[in-house]
PDB file of C-alpha atoms in Angstrom:
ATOM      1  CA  UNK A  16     -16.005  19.508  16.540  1.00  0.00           C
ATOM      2  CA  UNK A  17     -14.785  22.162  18.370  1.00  0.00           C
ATOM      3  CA  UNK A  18     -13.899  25.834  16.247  1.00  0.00           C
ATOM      4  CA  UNK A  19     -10.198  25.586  16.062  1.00  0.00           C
ATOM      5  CA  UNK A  20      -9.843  22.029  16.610  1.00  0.00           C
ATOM      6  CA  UNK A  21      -6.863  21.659  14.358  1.00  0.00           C
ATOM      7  CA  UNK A  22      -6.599  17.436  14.998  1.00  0.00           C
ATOM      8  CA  UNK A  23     -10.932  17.017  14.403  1.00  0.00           C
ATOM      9  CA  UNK A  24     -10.466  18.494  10.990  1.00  0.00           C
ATOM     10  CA  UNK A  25      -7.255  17.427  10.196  1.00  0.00           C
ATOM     11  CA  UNK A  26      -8.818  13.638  11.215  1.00  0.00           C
ATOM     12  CA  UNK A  27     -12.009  14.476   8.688  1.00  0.00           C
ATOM     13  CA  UNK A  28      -9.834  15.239   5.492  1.00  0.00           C
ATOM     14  CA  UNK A  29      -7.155  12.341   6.618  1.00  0.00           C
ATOM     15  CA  UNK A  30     -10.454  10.413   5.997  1.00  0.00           C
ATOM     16  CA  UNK A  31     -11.916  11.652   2.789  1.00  0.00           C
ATOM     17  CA  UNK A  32      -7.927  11.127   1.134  1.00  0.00           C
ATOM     18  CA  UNK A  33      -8.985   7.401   1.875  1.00  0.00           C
ATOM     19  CA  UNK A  34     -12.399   7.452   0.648  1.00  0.00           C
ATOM     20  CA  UNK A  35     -11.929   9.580  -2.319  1.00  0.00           C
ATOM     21  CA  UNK A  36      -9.206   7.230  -3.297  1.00  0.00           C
ATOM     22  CA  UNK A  37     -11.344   4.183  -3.222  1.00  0.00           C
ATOM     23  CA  UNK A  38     -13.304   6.003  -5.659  1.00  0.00           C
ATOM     24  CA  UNK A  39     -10.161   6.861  -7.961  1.00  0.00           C
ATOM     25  CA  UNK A  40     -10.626  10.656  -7.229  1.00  0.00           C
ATOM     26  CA  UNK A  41      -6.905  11.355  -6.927  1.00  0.00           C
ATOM     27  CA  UNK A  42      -6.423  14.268  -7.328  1.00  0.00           C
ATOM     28  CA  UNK A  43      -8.865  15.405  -4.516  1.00  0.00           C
ATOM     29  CA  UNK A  44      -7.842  12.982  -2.197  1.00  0.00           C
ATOM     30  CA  UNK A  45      -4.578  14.868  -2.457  1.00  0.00           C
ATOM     31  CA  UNK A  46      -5.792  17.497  -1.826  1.00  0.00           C
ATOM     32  CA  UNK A  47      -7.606  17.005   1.200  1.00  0.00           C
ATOM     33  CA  UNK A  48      -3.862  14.546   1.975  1.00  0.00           C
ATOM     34  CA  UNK A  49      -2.169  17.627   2.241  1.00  0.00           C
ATOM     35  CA  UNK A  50      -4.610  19.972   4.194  1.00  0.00           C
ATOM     36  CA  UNK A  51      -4.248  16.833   6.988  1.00  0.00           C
ATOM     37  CA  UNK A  52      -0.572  17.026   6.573  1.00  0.00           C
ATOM     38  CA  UNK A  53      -0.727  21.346   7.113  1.00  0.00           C
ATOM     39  CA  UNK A  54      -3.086  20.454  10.240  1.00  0.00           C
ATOM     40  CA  UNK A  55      -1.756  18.016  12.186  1.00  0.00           C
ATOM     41  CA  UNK A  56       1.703  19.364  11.411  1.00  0.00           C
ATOM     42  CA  UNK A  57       0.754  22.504  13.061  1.00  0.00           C
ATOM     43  CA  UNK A  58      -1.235  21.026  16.011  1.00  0.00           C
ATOM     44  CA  UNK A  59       2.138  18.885  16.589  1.00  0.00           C
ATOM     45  CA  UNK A  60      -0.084  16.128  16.670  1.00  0.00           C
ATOM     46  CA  UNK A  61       3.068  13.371  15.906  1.00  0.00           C
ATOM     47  CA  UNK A  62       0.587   9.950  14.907  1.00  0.00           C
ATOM     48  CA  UNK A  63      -1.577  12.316  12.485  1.00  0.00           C
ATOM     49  CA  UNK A  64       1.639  13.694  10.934  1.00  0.00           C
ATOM     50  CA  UNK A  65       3.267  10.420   9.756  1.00  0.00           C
ATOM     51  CA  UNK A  66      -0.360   9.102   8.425  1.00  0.00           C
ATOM     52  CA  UNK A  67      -0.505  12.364   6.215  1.00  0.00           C
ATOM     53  CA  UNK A  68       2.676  12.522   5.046  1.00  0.00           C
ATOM     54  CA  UNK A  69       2.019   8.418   4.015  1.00  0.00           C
ATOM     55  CA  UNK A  70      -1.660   9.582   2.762  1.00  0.00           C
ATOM     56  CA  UNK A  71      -0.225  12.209   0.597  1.00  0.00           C
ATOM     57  CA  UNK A  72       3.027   9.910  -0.964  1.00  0.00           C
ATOM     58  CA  UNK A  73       0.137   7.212  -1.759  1.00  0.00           C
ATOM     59  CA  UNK A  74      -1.742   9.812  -3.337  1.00  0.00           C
ATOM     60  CA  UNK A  75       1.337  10.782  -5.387  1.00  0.00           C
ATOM     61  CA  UNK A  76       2.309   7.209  -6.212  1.00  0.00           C
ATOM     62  CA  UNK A  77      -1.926   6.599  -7.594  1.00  0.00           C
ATOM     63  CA  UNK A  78      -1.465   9.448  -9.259  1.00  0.00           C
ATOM     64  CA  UNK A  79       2.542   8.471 -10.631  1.00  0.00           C
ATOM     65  CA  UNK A  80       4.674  10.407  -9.079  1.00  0.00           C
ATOM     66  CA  UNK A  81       6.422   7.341  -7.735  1.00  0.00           C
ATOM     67  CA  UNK A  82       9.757   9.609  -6.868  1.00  0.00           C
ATOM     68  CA  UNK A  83       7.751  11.939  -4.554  1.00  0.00           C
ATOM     69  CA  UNK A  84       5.821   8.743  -2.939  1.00  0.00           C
ATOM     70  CA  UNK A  85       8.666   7.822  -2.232  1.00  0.00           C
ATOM     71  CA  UNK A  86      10.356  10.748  -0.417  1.00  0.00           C
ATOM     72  CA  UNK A  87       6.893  11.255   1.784  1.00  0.00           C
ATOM     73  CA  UNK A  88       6.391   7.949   2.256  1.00  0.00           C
ATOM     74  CA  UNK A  89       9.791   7.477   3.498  1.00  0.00           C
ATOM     75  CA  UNK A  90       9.121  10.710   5.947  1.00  0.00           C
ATOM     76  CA  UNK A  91       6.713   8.590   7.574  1.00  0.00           C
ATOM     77  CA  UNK A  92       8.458   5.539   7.827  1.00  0.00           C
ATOM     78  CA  UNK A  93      11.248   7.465  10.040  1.00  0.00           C
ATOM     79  CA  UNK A  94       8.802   9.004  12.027  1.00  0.00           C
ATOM     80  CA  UNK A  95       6.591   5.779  12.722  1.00  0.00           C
ATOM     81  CA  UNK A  96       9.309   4.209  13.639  1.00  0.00           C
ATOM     82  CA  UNK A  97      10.245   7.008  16.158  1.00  0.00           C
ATOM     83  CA  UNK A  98       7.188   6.375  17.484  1.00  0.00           C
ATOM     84  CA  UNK A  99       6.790   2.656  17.536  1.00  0.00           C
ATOM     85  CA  UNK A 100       4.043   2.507  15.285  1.00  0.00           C
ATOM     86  CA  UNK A 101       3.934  -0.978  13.831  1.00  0.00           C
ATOM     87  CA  UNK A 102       1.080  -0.431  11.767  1.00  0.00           C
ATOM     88  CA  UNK A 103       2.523   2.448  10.001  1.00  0.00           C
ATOM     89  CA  UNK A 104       5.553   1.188   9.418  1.00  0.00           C
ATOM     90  CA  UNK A 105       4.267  -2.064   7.238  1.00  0.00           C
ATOM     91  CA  UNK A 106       1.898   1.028   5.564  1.00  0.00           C
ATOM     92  CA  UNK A 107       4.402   3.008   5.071  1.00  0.00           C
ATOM     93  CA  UNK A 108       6.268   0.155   3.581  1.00  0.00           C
ATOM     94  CA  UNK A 109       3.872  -1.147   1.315  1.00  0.00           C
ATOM     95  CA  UNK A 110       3.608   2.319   0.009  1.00  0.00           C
ATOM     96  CA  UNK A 111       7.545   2.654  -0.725  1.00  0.00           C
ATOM     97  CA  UNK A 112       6.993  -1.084  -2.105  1.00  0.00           C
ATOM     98  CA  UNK A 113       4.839  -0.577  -4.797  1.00  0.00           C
ATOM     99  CA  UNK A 114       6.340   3.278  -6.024  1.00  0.00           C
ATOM    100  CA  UNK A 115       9.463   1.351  -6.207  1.00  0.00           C
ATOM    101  CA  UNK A 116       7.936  -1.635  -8.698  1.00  0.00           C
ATOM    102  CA  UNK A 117       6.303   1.405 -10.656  1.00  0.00           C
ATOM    103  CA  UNK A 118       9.817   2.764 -11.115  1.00  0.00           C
ATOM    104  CA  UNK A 119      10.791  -0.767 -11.954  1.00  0.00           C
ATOM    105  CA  UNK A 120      13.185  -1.006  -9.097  1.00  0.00           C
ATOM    106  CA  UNK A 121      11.865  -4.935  -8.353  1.00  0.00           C
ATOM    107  CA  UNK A 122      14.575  -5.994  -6.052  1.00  0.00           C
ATOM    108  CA  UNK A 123      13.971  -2.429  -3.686  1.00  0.00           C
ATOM    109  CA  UNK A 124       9.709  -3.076  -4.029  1.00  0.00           C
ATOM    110  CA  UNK A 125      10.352  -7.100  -2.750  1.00  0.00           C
ATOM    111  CA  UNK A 126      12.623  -6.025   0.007  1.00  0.00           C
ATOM    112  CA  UNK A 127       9.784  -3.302   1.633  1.00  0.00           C
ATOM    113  CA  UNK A 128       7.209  -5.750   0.625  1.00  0.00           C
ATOM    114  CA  UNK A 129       9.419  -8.372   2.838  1.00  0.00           C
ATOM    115  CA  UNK A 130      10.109  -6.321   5.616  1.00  0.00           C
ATOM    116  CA  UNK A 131       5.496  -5.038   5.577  1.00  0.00           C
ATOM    117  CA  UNK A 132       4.977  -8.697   5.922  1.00  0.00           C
ATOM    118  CA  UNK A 133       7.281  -9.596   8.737  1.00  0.00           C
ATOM    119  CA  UNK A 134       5.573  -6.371  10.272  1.00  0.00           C
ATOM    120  CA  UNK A 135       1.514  -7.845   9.326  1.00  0.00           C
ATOM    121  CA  UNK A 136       2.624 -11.331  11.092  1.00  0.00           C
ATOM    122  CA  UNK A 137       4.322 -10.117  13.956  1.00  0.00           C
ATOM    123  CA  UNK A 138       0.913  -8.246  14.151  1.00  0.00           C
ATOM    124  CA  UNK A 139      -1.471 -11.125  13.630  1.00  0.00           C
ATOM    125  CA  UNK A 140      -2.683  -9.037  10.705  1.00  0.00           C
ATOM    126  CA  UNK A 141      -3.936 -11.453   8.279  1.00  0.00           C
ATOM    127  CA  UNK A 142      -5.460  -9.243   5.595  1.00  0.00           C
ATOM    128  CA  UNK A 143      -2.550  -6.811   6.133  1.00  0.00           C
ATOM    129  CA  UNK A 144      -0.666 -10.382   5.271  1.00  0.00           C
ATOM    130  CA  UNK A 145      -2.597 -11.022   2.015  1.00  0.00           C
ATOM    131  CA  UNK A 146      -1.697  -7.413   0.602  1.00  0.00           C
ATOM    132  CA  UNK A 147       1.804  -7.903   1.242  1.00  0.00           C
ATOM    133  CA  UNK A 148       2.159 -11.281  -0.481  1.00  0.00           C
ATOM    134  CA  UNK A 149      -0.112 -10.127  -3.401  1.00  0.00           C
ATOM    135  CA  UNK A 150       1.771  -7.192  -4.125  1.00  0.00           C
ATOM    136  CA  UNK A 151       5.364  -8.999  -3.207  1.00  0.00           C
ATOM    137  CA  UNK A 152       4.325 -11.811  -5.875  1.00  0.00           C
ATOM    138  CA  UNK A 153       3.546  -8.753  -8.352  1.00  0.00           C
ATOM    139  CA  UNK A 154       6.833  -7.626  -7.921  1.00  0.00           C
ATOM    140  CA  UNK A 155       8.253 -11.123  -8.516  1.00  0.00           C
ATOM    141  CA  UNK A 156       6.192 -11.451 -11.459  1.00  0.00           C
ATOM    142  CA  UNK A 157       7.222  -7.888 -13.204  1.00  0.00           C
ATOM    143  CA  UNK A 158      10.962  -8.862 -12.038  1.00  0.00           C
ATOM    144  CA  UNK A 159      10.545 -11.710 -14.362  1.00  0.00           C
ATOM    145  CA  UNK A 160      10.506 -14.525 -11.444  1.00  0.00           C
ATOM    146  CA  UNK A 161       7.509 -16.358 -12.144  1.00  0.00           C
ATOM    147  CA  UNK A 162       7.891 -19.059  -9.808  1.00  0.00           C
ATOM    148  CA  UNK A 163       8.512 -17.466  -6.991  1.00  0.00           C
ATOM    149  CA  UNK A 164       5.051 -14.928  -8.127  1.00  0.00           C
ATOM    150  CA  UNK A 165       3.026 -17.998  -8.246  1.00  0.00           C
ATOM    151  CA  UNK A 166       4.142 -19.622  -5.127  1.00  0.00           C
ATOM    152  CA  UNK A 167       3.235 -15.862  -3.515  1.00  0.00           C
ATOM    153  CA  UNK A 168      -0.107 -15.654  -4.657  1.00  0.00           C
ATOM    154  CA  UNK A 169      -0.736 -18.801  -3.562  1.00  0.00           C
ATOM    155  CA  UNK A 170      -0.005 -18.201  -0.107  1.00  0.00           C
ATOM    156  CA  UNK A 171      -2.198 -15.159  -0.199  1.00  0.00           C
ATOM    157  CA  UNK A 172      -4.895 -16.915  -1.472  1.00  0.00           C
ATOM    158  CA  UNK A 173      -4.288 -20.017   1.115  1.00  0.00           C
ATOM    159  CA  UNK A 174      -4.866 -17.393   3.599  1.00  0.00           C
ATOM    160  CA  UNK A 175      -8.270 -16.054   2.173  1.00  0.00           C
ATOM    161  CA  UNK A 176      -9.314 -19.417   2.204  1.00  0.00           C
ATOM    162  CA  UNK A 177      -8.955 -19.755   5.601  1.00  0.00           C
ATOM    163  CA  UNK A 178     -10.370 -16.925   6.517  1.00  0.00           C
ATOM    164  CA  UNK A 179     -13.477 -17.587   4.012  1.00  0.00           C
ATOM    165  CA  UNK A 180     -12.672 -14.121   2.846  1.00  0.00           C
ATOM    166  CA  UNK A 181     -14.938 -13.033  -0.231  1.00  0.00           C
ATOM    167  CA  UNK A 182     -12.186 -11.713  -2.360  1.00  0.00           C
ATOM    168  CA  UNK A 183     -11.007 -15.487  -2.127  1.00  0.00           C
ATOM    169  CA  UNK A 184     -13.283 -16.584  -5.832  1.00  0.00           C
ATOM    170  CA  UNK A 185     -11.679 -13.359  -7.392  1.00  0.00           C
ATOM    171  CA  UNK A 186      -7.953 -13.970  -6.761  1.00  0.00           C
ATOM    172  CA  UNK A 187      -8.615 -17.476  -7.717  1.00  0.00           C
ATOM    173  CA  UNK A 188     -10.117 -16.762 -11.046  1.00  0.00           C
ATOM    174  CA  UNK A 189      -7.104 -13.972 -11.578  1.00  0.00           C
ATOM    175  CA  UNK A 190      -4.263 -16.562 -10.461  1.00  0.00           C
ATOM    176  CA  UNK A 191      -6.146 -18.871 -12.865  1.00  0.00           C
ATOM    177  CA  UNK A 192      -5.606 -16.538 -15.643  1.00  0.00           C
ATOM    178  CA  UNK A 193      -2.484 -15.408 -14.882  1.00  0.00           C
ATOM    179  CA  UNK A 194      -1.158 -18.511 -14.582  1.00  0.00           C
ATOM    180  CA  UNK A 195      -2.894 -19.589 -18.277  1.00  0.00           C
ATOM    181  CA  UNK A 196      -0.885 -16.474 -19.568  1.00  0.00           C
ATOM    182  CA  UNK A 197       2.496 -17.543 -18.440  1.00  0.00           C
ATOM    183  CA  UNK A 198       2.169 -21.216 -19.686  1.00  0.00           C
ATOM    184  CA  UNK A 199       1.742 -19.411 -23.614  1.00  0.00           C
ATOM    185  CA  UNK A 200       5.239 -17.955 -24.328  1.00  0.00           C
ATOM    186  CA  UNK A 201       6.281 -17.161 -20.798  1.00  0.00           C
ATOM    187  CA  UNK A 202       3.359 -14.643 -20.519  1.00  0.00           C
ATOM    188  CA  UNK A 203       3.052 -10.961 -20.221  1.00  0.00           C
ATOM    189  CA  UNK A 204       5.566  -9.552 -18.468  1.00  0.00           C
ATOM    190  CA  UNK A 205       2.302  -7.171 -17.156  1.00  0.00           C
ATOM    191  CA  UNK A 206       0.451  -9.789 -15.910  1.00  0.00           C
ATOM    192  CA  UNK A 207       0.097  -9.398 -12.167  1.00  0.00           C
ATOM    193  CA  UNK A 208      -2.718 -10.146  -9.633  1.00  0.00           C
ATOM    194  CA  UNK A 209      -4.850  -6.758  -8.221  1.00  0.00           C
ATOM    195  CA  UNK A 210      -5.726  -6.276  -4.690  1.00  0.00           C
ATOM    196  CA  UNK A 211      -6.946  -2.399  -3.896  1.00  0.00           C
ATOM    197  CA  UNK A 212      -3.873  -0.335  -2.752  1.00  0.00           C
ATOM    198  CA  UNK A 213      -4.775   1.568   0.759  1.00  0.00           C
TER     199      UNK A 213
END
């Protein structure tokens, strides 16, 4: 990497914000979200930008500040779709999508969860898929429509079938249980199926 190579090392801490998350370091991966955001904003490198500014409003929302996720991750919405970045957009929109259903604003979480998985099929993304439906059928669940949650998570898991995905047994086994804790007095309203949020 070349000494004042603002986009390198604005690429390197982009990726530690992803890999400290995956190891529930937060706070760091914040840290390193905005240093990204500071470097690619100065090197008016556009792509980098909008994944910061979504990197640091999914740090924000792990952490729960939904109401600053939001207001980052909805700078990078705007600006992925300026630049016709499919991808980001259903990212960005899975990330407004679950600060909302943290805020317990259900119907605003299903409609970005809606509009990410319209953007993961027009995409052929089939994991991208999965997240979506998981994570709309959570919000479906929470919002107290248990039906519609169960016929969700079923499609997600459908699709890991398919794909002989290995997280396949483990959404089972939680559908399984979640289902076992709805049929006893309508269930927790808690009760929701986990897939890791990127």
């Amino acid at each position: 990497m070349r000494v004042g190579d603002q986009p390198g090392r604005a690429h390197a801490h982009h990726e530690l914000t992803w890999a400290l998350s995956r190891q529930g370091r937060y706070r760091e991966a914040l840290d390193h979200a905005e240093r990204a955001l500071d470097l690619f904003r100065a090197a008016g490198h556009f792509p980098g930008h909008a994944k910061a500014l979504n990197g640091v409003g999914n740090c924000h929302a792990l952490l729960g500040y939904h109401n600053r996720a939001l207001a980052y991750c909805r700078r990078a919405l705007t600006l992925f779709q300026e630049l016709g970045d499919l991808n980001g957009q259903a990212a960005s929109l899975d990330g407004l999508g679950y600060a909302h259903h943290h805020l317990g604003q259900y119907d605003l979480a299903k409609r970005c969860h809606q509009q990410a998985l319209k953007l993961h099929l027009d995409l052929g993304d089939r994991i991208g898929e999965v997240e979506a439906l998981i994570r709309l059928g959570n919000a479906h669940h929470t919002g107290g429509d248990h039906d519609n949650a169960r016929d969700t998570w079923r499609q997600a898991l459908t699709i890991l079938d398919e794909l002989a995905h290995p997280d396949a047994s483990r959404i089972r086994a939680q559908l399984a249980d979640t289902e076992l804790h709805l049929t006893a007095a309508g269930g927790p309203a808690g009760a929701r199926l986990y897939w890791p949020h990127r």
